[in-house]
C-alpha positions as semicolon CSV with decimal commas, in nm:
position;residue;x (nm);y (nm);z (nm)
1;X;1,045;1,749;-1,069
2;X;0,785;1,477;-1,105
3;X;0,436;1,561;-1,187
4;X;0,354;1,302;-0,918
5;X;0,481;1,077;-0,681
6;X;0,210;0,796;-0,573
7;X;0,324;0,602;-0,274
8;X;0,226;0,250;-0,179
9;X;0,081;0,279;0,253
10;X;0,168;-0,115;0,394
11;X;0,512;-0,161;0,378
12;X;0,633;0,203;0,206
13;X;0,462;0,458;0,451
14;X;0,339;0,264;0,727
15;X;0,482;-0,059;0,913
16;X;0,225;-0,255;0,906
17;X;0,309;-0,640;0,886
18;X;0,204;-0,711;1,272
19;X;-0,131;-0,576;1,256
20;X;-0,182;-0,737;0,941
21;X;-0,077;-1,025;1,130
22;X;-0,241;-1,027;1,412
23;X;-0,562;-0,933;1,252
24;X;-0,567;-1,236;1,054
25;X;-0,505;-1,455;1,325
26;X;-0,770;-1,310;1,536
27;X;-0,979;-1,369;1,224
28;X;-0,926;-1,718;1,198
29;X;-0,993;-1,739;1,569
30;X;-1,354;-1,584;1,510
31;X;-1,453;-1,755;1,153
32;X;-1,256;-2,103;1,246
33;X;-1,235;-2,161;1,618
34;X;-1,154;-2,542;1,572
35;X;-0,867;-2,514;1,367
36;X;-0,546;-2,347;1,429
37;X;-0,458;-2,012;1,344
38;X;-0,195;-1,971;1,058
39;X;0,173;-1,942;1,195
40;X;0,328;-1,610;1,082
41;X;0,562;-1,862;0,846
42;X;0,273;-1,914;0,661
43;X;0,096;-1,543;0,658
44;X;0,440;-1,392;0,567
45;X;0,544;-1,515;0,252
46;X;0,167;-1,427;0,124
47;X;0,158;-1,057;0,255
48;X;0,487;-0,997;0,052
49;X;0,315;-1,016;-0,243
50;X;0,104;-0,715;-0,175
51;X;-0,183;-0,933;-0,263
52;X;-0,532;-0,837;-0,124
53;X;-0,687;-0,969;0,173
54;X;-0,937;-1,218;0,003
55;X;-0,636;-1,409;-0,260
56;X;-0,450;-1,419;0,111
57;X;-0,712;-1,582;0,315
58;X;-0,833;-1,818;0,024
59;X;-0,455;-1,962;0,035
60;X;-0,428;-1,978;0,407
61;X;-0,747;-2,125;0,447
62;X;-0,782;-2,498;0,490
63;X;-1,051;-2,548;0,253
64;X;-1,043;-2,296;0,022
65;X;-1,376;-2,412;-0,130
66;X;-1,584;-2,320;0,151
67;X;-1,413;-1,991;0,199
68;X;-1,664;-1,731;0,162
69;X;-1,505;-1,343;0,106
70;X;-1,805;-1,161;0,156
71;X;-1,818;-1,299;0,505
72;X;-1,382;-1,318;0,584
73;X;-1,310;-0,992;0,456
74;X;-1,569;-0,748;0,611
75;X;-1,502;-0,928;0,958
76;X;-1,138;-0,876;0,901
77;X;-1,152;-0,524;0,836
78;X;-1,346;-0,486;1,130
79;X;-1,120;-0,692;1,355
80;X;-0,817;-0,505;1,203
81;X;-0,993;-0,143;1,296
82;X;-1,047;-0,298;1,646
83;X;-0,688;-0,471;1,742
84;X;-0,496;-0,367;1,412
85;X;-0,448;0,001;1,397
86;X;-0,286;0,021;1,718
87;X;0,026;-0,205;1,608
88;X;0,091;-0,005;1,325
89;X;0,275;0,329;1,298
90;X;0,466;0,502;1,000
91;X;0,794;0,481;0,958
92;X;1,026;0,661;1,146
93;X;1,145;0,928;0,887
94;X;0,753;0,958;0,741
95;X;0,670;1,275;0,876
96;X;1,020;1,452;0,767
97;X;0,995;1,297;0,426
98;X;0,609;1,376;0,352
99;X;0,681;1,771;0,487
100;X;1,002;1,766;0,294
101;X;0,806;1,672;-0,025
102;X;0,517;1,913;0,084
103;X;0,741;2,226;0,107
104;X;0,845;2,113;-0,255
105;X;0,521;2,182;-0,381
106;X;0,545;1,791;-0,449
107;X;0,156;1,668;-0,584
108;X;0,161;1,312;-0,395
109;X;-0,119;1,049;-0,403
110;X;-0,151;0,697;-0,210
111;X;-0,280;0,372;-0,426
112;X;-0,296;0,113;-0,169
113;X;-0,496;-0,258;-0,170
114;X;-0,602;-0,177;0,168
115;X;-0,963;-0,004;0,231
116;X;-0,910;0,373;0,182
117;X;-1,128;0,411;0,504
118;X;-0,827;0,225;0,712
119;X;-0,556;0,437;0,530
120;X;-0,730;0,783;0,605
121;X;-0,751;0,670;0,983
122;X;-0,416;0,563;1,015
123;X;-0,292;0,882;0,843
124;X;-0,536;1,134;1,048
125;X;-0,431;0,918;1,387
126;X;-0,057;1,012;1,293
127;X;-0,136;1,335;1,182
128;X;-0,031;1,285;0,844
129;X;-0,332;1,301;0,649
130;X;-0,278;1,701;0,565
131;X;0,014;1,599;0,284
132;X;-0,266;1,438;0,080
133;X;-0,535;1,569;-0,051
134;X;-0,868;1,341;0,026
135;X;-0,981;1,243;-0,330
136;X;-0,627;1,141;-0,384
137;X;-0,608;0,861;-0,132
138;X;-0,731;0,575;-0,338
139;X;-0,792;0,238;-0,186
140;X;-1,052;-0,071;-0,143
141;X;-1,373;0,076;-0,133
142;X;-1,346;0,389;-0,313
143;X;-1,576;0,402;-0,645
144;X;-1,431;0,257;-0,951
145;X;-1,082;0,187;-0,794
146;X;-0,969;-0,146;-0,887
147;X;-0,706;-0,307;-0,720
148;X;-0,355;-0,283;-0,849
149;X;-0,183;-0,377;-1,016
150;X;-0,461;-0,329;-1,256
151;X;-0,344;0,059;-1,369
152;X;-0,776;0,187;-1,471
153;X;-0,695;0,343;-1,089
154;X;-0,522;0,541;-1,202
155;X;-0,613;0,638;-1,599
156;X;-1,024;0,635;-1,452
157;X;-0,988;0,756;-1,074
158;X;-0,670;0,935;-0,950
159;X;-0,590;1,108;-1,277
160;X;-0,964;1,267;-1,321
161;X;-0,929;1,353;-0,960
162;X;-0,608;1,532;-0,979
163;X;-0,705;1,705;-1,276
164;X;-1,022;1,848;-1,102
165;X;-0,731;2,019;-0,878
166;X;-0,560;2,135;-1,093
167;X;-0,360;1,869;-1,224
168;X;-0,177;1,961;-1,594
169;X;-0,397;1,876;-1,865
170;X;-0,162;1,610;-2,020
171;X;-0,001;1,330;-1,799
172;X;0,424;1,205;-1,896
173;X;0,393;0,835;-1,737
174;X;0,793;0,912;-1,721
175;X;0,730;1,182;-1,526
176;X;0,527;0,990;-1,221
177;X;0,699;0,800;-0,954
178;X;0,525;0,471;-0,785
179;X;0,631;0,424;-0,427
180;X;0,588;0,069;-0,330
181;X;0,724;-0,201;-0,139
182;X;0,585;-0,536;-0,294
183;X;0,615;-0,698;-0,674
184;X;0,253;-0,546;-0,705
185;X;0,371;-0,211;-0,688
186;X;0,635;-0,243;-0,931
187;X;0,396;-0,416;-1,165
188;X;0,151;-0,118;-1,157
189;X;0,388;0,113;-1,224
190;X;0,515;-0,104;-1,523
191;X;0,150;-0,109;-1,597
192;X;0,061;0,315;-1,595
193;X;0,416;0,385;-1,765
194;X;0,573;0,521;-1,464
195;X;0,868;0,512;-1,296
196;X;0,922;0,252;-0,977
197;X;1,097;0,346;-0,672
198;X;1,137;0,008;-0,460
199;X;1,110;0,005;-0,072
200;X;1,395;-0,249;0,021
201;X;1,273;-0,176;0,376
202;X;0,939;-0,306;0,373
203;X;0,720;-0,580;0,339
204;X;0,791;-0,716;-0,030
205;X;0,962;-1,055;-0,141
206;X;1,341;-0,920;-0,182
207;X;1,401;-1,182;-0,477
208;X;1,132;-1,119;-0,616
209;X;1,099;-0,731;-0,671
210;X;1,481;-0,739;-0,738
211;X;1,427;-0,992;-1,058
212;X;1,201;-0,716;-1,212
213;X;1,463;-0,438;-1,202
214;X;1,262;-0,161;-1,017
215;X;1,412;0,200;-1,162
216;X;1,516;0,263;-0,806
217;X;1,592;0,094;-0,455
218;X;1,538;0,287;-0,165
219;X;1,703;0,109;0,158
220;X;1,529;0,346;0,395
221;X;1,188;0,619;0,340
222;X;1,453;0,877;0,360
223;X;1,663;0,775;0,006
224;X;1,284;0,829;-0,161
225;X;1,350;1,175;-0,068
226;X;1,685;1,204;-0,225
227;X;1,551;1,023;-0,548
228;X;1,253;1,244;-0,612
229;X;1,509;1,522;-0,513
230;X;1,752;1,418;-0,820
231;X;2,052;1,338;-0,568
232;X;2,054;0,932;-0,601
C-alpha cells in the first residue's frame, strides 16, 4: 500500500483542455481586442507541458515584453470561473476510482499548477471534494506552495499538513505515487523521490513524458486503480 498517492487535477482527474482553451481565448479577446486570438494549434502544444498560466501567455503573446502577469493572470482566472468551469468535467471513471481508493483507506492529496480555489470548486460542483481532505488540496494560491515541479510543496506544505492528520512520522519517497499527466508531473515526482504513474489519456506531450520513462503508464483513470492496487 502506498503511504500516498498525490494526483495531478488538469489532464489526470479532470478534462480540462477546452476550458483552458476557451478561457484563454476569451482572455485575449478582453486584454487584446485588436489582435487575434491564439488558434488552439498554438495554445495546445503549450498546455501539454503542464506549464502555468503566466510562462503560457508570455509565449502566446505577441509581444511578450509588454505582457504584464499581474494584470493577464487574475483576469484569466476570473474569466475561466465565469465561462471555464462549465466545459470541464472529470473523467468518466473519477468517481469509481476516487471511492475505490477511499474504501482502501487510501491517504490521497492533489498538487496541481492551477489555483486551489478553482480545483476545490470543480471538485465540490462534481461532488468529489469529500475523497480529499481540504488542507491537502494544494494549488496556486495556497501559502508557501510553489509551483511544481519545484518538490518544497511538498517537503514544506503537503507533508506538514498530512502529518497534522495523522500522517506517519517518517515519509518512504518510494512509497508515494505522483498522478500526473504532463512532463511536469513526472519531473516532480523525480524531484520528491516518488514514484510516477503517467496519464497517457490526458493532456501531456506523449513524446515527451515517454522519453523520461515514467514508473507507470496508465491508458485510462481506471489502470491507476489497478497500479496502486498491485495488479499492473
Amino acid at each position: 500500500m502506498y503511504q500516498l498517492v498525490i494526483f495531478d487535477f488538469d489532464g489526470t482527474l479532470f478534462d480540462t483542455y477546452d476550458a483552458i482553451e476557451h478561457s484563454i481565448q476569451l482572455t485575449f479577446q478582453r486584454l487584446l481586442p485588436s489582435h487575434p486570438p491564439p488558434s488552439s494549434s498554438d495554445i495546445r502544444p503549450l498546455v501539454s507541458t503542464g506549464a502555468p498560466p503566466g510562462d503560457t501567455f508570455r509565449s502566446l503573446h505577441p509581444d511578450p515584453t509588454t505582457f504584464d502577469e499581474s494584470l493577464w493572470i487574475p483576469t484569466y482566472r476570473k474569466l475561466y470561473a465565469l465561462h471555464g468551469q462549465s466545459r470541464s468535467s472529470p473523467y468518466p471513471a473519477a468517481r469509481d476510482v476516487l471511492q475505490a481508493l477511499h474504501a482502501r483507506n487510501q491517504p490521497m492529496a492533489i498538487i496541481s499548477n492551477k489555483a486551489a480555489v478553482a480545483v476545490k470548486a470543480a471538485l465540490e460542483k462534481t461532488d468529489l471534494l469529500q475523497y480529499f481532505p481540504d488542507s491537502l488540496i494544494l494549488g496556486y494560491g495556497v501559502t508557501g506552495v510553489q509551483r511544481k515541479p519545484d518538490p518544497s510543496s511538498f517537503t514544506d506544505v503537503l507533508w506538514p499538513n498530512w502529518k497534522a492528520l495523522g500522517a506517519p512520522e517518517e515519509v518512504d519517497a518510494g512509497r508515494v505515487l505522483m498522478v500526473g499527466d504532463t512532463l511536469t508531473d513526472i519531473l516532480y515526482a523525480r524531484n520528491i523521490g516518488a514514484q510516477v504513474c503517467w496519464c497517457r489519456y490526458g493532456q501531456g506531450d506523449v513524446e515527451e513524458c515517454q522519453r523520461l520513462q515514467p514508473d507507470y503508464i496508465a491508458e485510462t483513470l481506471e489502470d491507476v486503480l489497478k497500479i496502486v492496487e498491485g495488479r499492473s
